PDB file of C-alpha atoms in Angstrom:
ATOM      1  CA  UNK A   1      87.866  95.685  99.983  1.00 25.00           C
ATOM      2  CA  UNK A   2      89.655  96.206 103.409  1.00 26.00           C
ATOM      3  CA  UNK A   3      86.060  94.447 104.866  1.00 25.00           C
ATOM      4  CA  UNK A   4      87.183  91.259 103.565  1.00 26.00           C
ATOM      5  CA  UNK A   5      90.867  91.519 105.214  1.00 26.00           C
ATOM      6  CA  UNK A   6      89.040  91.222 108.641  1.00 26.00           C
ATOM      7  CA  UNK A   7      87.220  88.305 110.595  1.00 31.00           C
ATOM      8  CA  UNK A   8      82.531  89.450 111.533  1.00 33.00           C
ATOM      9  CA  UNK A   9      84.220  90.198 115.235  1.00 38.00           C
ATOM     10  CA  UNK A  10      86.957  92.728 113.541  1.00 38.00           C
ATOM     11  CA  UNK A  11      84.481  94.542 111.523  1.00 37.00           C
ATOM     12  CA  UNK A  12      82.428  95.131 114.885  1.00 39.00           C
ATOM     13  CA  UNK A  13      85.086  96.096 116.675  1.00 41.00           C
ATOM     14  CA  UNK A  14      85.636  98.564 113.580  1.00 37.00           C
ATOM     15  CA  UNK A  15      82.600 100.487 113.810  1.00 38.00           C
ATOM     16  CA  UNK A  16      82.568 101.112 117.558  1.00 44.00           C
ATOM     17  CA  UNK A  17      85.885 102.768 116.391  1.00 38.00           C
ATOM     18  CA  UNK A  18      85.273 104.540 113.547  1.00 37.00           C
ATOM     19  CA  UNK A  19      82.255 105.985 116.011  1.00 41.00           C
ATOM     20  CA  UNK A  20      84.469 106.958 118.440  1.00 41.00           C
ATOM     21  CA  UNK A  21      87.377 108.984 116.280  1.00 39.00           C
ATOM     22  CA  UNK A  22      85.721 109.803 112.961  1.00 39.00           C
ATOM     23  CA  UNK A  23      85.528 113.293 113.894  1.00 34.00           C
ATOM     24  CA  UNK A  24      89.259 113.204 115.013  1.00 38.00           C
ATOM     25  CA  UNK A  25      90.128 112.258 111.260  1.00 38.00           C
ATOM     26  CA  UNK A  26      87.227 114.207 110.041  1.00 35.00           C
ATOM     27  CA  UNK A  27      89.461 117.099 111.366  1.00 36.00           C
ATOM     28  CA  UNK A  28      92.201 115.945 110.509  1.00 40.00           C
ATOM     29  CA  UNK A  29      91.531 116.269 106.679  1.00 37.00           C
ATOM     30  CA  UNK A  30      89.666 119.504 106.857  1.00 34.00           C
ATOM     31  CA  UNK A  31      92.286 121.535 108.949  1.00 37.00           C
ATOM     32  CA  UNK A  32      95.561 120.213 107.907  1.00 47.00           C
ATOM     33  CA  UNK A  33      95.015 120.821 104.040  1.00 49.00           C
ATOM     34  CA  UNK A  34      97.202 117.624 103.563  1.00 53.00           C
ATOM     35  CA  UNK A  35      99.359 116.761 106.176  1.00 55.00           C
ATOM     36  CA  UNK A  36      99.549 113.590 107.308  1.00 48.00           C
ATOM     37  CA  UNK A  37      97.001 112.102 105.239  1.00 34.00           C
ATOM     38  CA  UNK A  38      97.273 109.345 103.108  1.00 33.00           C
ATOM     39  CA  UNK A  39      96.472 110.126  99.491  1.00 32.00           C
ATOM     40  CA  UNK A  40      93.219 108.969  97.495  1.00 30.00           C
ATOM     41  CA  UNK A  41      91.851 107.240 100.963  1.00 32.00           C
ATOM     42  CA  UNK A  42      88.215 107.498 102.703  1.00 30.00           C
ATOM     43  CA  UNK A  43      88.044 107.929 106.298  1.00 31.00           C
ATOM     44  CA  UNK A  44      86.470 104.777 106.714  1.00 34.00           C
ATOM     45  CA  UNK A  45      89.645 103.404 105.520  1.00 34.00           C
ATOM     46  CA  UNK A  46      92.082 105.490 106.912  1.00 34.00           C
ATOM     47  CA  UNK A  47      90.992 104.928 110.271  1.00 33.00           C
ATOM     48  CA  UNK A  48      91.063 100.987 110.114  1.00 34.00           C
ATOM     49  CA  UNK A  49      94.906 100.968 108.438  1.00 40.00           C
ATOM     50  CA  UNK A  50      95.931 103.343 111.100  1.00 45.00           C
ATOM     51  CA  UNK A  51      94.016 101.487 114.174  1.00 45.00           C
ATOM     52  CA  UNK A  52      95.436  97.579 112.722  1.00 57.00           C
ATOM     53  CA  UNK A  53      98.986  96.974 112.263  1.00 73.00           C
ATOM     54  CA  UNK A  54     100.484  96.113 108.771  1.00 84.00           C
ATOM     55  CA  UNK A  55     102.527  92.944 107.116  1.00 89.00           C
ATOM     56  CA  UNK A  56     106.319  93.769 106.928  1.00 90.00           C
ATOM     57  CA  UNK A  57     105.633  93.315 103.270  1.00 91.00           C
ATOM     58  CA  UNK A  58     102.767  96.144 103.439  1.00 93.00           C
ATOM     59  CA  UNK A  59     105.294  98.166 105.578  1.00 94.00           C
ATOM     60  CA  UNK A  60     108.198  97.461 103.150  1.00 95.00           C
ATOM     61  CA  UNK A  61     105.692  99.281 100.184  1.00 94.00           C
ATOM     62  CA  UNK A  62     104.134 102.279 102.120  1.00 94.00           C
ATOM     63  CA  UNK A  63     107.271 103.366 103.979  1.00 96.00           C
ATOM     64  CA  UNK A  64     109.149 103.111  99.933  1.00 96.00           C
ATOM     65  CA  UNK A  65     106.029 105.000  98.276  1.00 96.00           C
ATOM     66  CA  UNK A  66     106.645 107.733 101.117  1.00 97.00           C
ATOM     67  CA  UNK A  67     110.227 108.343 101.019  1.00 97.00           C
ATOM     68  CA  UNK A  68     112.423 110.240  98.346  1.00 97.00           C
ATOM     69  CA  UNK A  69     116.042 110.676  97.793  1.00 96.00           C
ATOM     70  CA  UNK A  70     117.258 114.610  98.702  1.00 95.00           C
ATOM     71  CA  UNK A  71     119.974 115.115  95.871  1.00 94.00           C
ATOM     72  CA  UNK A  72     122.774 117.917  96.194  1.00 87.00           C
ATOM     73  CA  UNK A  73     126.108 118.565  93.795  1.00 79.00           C
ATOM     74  CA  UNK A  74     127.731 116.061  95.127  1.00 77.00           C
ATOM     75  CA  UNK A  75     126.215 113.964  98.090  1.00 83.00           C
ATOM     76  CA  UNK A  76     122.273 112.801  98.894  1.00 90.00           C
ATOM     77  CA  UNK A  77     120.234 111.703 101.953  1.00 94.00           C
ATOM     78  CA  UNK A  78     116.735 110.990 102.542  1.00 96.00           C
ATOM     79  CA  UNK A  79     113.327 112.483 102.851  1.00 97.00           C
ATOM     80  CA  UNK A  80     109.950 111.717 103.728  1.00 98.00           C
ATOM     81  CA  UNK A  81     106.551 113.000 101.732  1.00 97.00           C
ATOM     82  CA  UNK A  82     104.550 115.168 104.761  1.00 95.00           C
ATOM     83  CA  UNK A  83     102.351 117.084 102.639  1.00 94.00           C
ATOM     84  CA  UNK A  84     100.263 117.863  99.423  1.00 95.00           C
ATOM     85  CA  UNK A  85      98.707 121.299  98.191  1.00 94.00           C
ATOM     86  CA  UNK A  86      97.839 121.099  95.315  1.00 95.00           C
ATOM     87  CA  UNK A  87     100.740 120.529  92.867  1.00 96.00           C
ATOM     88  CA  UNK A  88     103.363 121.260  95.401  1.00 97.00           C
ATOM     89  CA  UNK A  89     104.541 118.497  97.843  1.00 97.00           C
ATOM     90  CA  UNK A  90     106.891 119.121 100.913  1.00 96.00           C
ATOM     91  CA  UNK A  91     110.052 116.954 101.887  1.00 97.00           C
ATOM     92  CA  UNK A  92     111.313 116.733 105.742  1.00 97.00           C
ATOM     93  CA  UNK A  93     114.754 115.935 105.745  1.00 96.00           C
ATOM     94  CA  UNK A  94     117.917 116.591 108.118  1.00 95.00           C
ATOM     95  CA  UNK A  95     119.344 119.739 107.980  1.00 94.00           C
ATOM     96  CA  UNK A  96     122.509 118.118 107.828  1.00 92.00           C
ATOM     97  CA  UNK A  97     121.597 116.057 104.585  1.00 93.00           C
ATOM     98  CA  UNK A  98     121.883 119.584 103.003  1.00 92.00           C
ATOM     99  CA  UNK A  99     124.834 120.866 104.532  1.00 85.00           C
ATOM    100  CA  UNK A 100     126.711 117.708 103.489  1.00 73.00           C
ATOM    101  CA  UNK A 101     126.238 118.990  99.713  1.00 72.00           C
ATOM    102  CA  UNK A 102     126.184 122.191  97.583  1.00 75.00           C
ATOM    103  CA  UNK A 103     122.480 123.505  96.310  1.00 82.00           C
ATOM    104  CA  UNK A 104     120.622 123.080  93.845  1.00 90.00           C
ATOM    105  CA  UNK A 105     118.700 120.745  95.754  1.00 94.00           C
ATOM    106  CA  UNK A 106     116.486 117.969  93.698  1.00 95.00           C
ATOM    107  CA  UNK A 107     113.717 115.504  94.992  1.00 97.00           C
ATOM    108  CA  UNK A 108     114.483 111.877  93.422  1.00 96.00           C
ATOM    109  CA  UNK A 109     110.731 110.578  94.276  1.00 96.00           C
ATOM    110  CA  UNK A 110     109.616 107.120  94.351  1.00 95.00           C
ATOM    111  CA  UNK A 111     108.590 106.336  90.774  1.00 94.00           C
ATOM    112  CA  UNK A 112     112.652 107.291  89.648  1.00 94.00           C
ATOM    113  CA  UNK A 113     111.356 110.728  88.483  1.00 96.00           C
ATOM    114  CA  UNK A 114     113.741 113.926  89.535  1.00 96.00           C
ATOM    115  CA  UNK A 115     112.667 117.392  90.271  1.00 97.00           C
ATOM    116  CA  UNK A 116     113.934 120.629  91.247  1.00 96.00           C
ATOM    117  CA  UNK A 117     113.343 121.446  94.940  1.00 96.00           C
ATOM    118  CA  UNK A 118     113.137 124.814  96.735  1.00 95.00           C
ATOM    119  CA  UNK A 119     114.226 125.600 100.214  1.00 94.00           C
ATOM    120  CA  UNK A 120     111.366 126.795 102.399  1.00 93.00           C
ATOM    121  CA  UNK A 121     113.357 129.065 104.466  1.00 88.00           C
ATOM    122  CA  UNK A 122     110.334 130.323 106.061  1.00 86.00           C
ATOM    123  CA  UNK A 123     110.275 126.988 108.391  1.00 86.00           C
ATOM    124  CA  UNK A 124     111.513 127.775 111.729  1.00 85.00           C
ATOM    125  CA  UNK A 125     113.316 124.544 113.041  1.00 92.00           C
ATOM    126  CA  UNK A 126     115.162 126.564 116.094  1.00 89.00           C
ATOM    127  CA  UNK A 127     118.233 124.104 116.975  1.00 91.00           C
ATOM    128  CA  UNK A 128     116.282 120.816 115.496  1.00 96.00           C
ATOM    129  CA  UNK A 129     117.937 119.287 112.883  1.00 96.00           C
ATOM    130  CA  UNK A 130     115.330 118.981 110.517  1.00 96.00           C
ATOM    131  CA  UNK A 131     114.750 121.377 106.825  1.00 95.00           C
ATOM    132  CA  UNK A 132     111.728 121.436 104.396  1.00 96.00           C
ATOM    133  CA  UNK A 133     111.936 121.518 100.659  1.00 96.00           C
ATOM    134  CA  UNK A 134     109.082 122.134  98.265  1.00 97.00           C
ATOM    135  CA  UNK A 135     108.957 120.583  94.624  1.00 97.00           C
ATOM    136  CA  UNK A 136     106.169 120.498  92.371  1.00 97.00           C
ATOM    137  CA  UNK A 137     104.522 117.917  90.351  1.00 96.00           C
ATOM    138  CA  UNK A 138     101.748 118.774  87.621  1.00 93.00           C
ATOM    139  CA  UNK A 139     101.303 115.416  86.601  1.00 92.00           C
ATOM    140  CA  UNK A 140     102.280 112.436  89.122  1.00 95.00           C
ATOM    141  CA  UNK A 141     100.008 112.148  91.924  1.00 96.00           C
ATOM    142  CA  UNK A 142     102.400 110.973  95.188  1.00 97.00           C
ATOM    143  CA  UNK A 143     101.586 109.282  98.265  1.00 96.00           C
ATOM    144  CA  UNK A 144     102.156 111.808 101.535  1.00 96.00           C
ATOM    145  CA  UNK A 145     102.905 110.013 105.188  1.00 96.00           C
ATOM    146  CA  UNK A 146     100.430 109.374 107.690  1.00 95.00           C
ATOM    147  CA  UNK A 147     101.914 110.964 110.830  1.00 95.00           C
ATOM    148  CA  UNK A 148     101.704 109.474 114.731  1.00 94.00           C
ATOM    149  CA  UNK A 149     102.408 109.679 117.945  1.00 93.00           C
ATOM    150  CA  UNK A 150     105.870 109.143 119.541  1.00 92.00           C
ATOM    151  CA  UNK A 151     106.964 105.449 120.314  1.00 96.00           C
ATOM    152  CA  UNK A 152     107.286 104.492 124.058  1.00 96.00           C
ATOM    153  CA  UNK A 153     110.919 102.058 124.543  1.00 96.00           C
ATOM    154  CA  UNK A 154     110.288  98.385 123.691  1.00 97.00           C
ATOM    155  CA  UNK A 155     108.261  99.420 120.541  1.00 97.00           C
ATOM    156  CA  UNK A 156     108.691  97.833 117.502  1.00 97.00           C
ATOM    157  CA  UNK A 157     109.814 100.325 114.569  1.00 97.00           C
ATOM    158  CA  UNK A 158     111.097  99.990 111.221  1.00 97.00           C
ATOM    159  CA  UNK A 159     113.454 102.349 109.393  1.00 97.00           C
ATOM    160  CA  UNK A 160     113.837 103.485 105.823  1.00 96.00           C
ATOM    161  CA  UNK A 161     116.145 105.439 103.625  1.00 96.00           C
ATOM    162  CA  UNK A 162     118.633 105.282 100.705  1.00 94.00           C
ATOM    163  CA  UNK A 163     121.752 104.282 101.994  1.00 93.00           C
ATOM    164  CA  UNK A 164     125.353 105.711 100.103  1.00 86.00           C
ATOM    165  CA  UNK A 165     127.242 102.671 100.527  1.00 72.00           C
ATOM    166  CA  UNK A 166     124.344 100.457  98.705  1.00 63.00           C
ATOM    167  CA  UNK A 167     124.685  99.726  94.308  1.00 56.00           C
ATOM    168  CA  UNK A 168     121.730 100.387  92.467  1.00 53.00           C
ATOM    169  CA  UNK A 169     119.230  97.849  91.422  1.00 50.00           C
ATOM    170  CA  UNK A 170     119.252  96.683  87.778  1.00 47.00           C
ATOM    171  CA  UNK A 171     116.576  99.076  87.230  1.00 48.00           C
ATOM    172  CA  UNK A 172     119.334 101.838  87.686  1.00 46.00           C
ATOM    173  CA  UNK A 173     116.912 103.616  91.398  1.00 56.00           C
ATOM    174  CA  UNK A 174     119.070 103.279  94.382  1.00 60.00           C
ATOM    175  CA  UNK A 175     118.515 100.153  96.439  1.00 87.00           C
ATOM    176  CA  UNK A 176     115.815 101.254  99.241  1.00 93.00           C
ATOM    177  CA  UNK A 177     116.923  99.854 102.680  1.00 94.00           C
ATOM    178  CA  UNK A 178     114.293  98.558 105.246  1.00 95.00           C
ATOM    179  CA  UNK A 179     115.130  97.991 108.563  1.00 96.00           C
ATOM    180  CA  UNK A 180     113.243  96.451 111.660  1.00 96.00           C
ATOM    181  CA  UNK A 181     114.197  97.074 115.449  1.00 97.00           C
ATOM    182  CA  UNK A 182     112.812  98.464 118.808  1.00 97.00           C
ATOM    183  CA  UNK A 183     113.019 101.430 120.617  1.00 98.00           C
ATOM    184  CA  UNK A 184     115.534 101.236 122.933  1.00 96.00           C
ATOM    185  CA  UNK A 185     115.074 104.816 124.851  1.00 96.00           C
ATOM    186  CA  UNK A 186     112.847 107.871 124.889  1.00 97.00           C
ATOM    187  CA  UNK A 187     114.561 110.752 126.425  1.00 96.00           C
ATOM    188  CA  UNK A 188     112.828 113.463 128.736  1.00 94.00           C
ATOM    189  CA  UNK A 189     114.652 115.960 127.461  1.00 95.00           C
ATOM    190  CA  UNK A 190     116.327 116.011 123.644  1.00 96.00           C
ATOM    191  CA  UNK A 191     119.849 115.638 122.464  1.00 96.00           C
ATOM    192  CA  UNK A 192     120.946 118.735 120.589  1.00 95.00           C
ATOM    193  CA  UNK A 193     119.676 118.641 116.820  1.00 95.00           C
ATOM    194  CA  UNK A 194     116.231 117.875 118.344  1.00 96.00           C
ATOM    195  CA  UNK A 195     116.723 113.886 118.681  1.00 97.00           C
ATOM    196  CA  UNK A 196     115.067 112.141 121.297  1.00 97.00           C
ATOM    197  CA  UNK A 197     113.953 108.703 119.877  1.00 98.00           C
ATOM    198  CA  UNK A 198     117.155 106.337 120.336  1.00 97.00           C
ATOM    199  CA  UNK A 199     116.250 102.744 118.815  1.00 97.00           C
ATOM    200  CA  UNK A 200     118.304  99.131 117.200  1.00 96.00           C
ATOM    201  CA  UNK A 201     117.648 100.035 113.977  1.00 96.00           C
ATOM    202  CA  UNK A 202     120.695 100.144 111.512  1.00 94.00           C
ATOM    203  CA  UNK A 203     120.884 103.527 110.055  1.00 94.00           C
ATOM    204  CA  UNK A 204     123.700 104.190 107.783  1.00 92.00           C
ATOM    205  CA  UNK A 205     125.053 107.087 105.880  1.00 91.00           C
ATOM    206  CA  UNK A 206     122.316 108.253 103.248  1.00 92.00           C
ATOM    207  CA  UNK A 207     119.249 107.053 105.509  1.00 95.00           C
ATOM    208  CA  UNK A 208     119.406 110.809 107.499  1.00 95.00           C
ATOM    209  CA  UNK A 209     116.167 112.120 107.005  1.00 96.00           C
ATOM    210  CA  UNK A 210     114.208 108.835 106.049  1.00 97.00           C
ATOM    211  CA  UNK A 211     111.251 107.826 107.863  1.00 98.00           C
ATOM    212  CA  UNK A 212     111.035 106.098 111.331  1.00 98.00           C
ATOM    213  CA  UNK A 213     107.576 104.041 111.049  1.00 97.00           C
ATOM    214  CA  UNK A 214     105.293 102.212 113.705  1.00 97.00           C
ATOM    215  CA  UNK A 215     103.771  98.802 112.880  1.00 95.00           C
ATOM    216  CA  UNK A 216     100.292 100.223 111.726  1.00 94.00           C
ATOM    217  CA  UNK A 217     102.443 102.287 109.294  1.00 95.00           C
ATOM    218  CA  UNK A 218     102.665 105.726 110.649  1.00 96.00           C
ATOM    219  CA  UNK A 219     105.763 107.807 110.692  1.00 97.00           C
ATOM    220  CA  UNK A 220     106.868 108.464 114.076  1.00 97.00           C
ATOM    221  CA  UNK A 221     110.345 110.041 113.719  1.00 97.00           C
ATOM    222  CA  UNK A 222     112.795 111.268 111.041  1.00 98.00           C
ATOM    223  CA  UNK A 223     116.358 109.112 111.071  1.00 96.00           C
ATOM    224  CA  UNK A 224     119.399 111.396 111.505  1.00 93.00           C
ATOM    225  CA  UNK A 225     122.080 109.847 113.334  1.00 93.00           C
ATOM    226  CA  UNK A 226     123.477 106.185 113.513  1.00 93.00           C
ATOM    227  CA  UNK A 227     124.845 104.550 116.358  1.00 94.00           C
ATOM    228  CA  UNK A 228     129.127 104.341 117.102  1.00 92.00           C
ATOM    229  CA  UNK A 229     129.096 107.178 115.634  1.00 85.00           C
ATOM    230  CA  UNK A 230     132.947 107.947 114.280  1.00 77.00           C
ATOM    231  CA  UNK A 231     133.980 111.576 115.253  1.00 75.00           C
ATOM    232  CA  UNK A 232     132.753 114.213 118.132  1.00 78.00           C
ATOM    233  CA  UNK A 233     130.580 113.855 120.930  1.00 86.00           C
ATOM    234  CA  UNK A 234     126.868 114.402 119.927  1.00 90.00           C
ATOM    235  CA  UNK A 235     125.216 112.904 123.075  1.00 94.00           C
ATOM    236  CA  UNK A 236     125.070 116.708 124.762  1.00 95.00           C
ATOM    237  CA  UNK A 237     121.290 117.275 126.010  1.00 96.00           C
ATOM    238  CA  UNK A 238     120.422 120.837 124.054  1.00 95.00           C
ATOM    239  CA  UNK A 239     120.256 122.851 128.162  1.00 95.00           C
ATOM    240  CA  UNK A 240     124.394 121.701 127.573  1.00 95.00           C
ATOM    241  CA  UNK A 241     123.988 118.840 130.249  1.00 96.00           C
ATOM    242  CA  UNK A 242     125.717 115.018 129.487  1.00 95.00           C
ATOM    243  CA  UNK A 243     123.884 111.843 130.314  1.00 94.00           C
ATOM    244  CA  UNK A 244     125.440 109.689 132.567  1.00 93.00           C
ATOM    245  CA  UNK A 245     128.002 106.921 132.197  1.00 92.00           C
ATOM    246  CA  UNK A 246     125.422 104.049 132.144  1.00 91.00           C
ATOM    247  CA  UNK A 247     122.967 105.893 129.771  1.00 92.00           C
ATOM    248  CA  UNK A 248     125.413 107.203 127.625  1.00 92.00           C
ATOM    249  CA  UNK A 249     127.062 103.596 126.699  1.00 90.00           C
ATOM    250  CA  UNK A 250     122.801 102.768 125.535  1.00 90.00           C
ATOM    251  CA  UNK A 251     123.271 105.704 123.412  1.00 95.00           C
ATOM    252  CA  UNK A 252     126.286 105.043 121.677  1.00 94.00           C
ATOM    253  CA  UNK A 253     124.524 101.542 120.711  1.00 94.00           C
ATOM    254  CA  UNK A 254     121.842 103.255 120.038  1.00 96.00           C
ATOM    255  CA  UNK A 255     120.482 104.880 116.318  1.00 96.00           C
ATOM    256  CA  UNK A 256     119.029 108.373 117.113  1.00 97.00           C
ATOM    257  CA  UNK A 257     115.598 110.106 115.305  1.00 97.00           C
ATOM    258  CA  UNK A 258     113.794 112.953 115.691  1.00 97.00           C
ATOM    259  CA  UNK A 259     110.201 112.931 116.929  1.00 97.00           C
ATOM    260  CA  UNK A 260     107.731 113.782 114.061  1.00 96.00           C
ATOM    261  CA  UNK A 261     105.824 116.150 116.614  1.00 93.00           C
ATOM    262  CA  UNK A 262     108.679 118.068 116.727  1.00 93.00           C
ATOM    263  CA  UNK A 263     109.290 118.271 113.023  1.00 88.00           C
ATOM    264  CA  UNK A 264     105.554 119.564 112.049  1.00 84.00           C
ATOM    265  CA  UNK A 265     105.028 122.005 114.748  1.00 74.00           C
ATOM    266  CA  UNK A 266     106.641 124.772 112.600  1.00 66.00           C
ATOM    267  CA  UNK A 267     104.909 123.465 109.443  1.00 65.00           C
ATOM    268  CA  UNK A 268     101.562 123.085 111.738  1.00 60.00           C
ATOM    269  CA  UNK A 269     102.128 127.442 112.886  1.00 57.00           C
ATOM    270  CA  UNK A 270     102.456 128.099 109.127  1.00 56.00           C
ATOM    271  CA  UNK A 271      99.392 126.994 108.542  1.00 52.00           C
ATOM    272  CA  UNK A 272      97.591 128.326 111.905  1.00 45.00           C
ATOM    273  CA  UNK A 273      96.345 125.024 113.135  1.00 42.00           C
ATOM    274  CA  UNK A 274      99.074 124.202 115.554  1.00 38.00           C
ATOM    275  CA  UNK A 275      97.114 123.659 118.502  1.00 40.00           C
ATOM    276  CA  UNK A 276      94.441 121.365 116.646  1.00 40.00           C
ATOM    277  CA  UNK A 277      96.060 119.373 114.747  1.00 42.00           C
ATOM    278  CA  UNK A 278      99.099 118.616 117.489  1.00 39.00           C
ATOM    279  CA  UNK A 279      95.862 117.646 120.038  1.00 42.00           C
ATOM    280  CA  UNK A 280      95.182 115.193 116.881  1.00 40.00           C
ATOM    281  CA  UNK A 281      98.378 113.859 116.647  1.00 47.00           C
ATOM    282  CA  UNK A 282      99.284 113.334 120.025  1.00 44.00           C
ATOM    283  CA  UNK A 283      95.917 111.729 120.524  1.00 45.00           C
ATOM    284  CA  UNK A 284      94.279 114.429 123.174  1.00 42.00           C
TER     285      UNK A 284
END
């Protein structure tokens, strides 16, 4: 069906494509065990939705069927779909989406359906301020998050999450908030909490943790902190250094993510494919 989306010089320009990184995706798949793969797609197709970009309508739907609302006791944030195995499905979030409420955690997924979720304490984040949660599902098959490369400043993104100050929808699911900006600066080294990825994006309270996406629809970053912020100073580099005066006044205008790289590095060394599958991502 995607054939007929494209014009006879497209579909040529396809195949010398798809004959050039097949094997990347072939890899991909086989290594990664479900990270960063798109569910119940060929690699056929999988390569042409990640090489052309998408509609803002066709962003609007994949970055809603990948993101979930992170419920505590009394608060929630947001939370993106990385991975599949079998019947159990991980959640990135922020760290501090789950220090802003008391456990039991639960995993409010895209179809309105709640479930418990588990801590994976095993995920070594150092400093970042990212967490993982496992749930499982034994009879809804989700959608998981294609994952790519950083953004480079000037890049168009789009942001995604459930913000707290937004009603519900008459169907009683929080109102999903979809937001479209550039990247406004990519910093050498990170903040502290890991963030790196400073864009025009409006991120409000509740969007932490929700996906940062490219225009062919990959997830490039995890939202965690919006800009003006109210209280403290959280522009400190994590060696303890400060940006300057001029740099630091595009920073407080600024939204803030995480890269995803640096998010699935410790869930890449769980599995023992770090080295592959980051030379995938990153396009090596």
């Amino acid at each position: 069906m995607l054939w007929q989306i494209y014009e006879p010089s497209a579909k040529t320009e396809l195949l010398g494509f798809l004959s050039k990184r097949k094997w990347r995706l072939m890899m991909l798949v086989a290594c990664v065990g479900g990270l960063a793969v798109a569910l119940h797609v060929s690699v056929p197709n999988l390569a042409i939705w990640a090489h052309y970009g998408q509609s803002d309508s066709q962003l609007l739907h994949l970055a809603q069927s990948v993101t979930v609302k992170v419920l505590s006791k009394d608060s929630w944030g947001s939370g993106i779909l990385i991975q599949k195995q079998g019947k159990v499905y991980s959640v990135l979030t922020n760290e501090h989406v789950l220090i802003a409420g008391d456990p039991p955690y639960r995993i409010q997924t895209p179809d309105g359906q709640i479930y418990n979720a588990e801590l994976v304490k095993t995920a070594q984040f150092q400093e970042n301020d990212l967490s993982l949660l496992h749930f499982r599902s034994t009879k809804t098959v989700y959608a998981v998050a294609l994952l790519g490369a950083a953004p480079l400043q000037g890049d168009e993104v789009f942001a995604g999450g459930f913000p707290l100050a937004v009603e519900k929808s008459t169907s009683g699911l929080q109102e999903f908030v979809f937001t479209r900006g550039k990247v406004s600066l990519v910093l050498h080294k990170a903040l502290e909490g890991g963030y790196q990825i400073g864009y025009t994006n409006k991120v409000e309270n509740g969007m932490s943790g929700g996906p940062v996406l490219n225009r062919r629809g990959e997830v490039v970053a995890i939202n965690g902190m919006h800009a003006y912020p109210l209280w403290g100073d959280p522009y400190v580099f994590q060696d303890g250094s400060h940006p300057g005066a001029s740099m630091r006044q595009v920073m407080i205008r600024s939204s803030w993510a995480i890269p995803i790289s640096t998010a699935v590095r410790p869930v890449l060394s769980k599995m023992r494919t770090k080295v592959l599958t980051t030379n995938i991502l990153m396009g090596e």
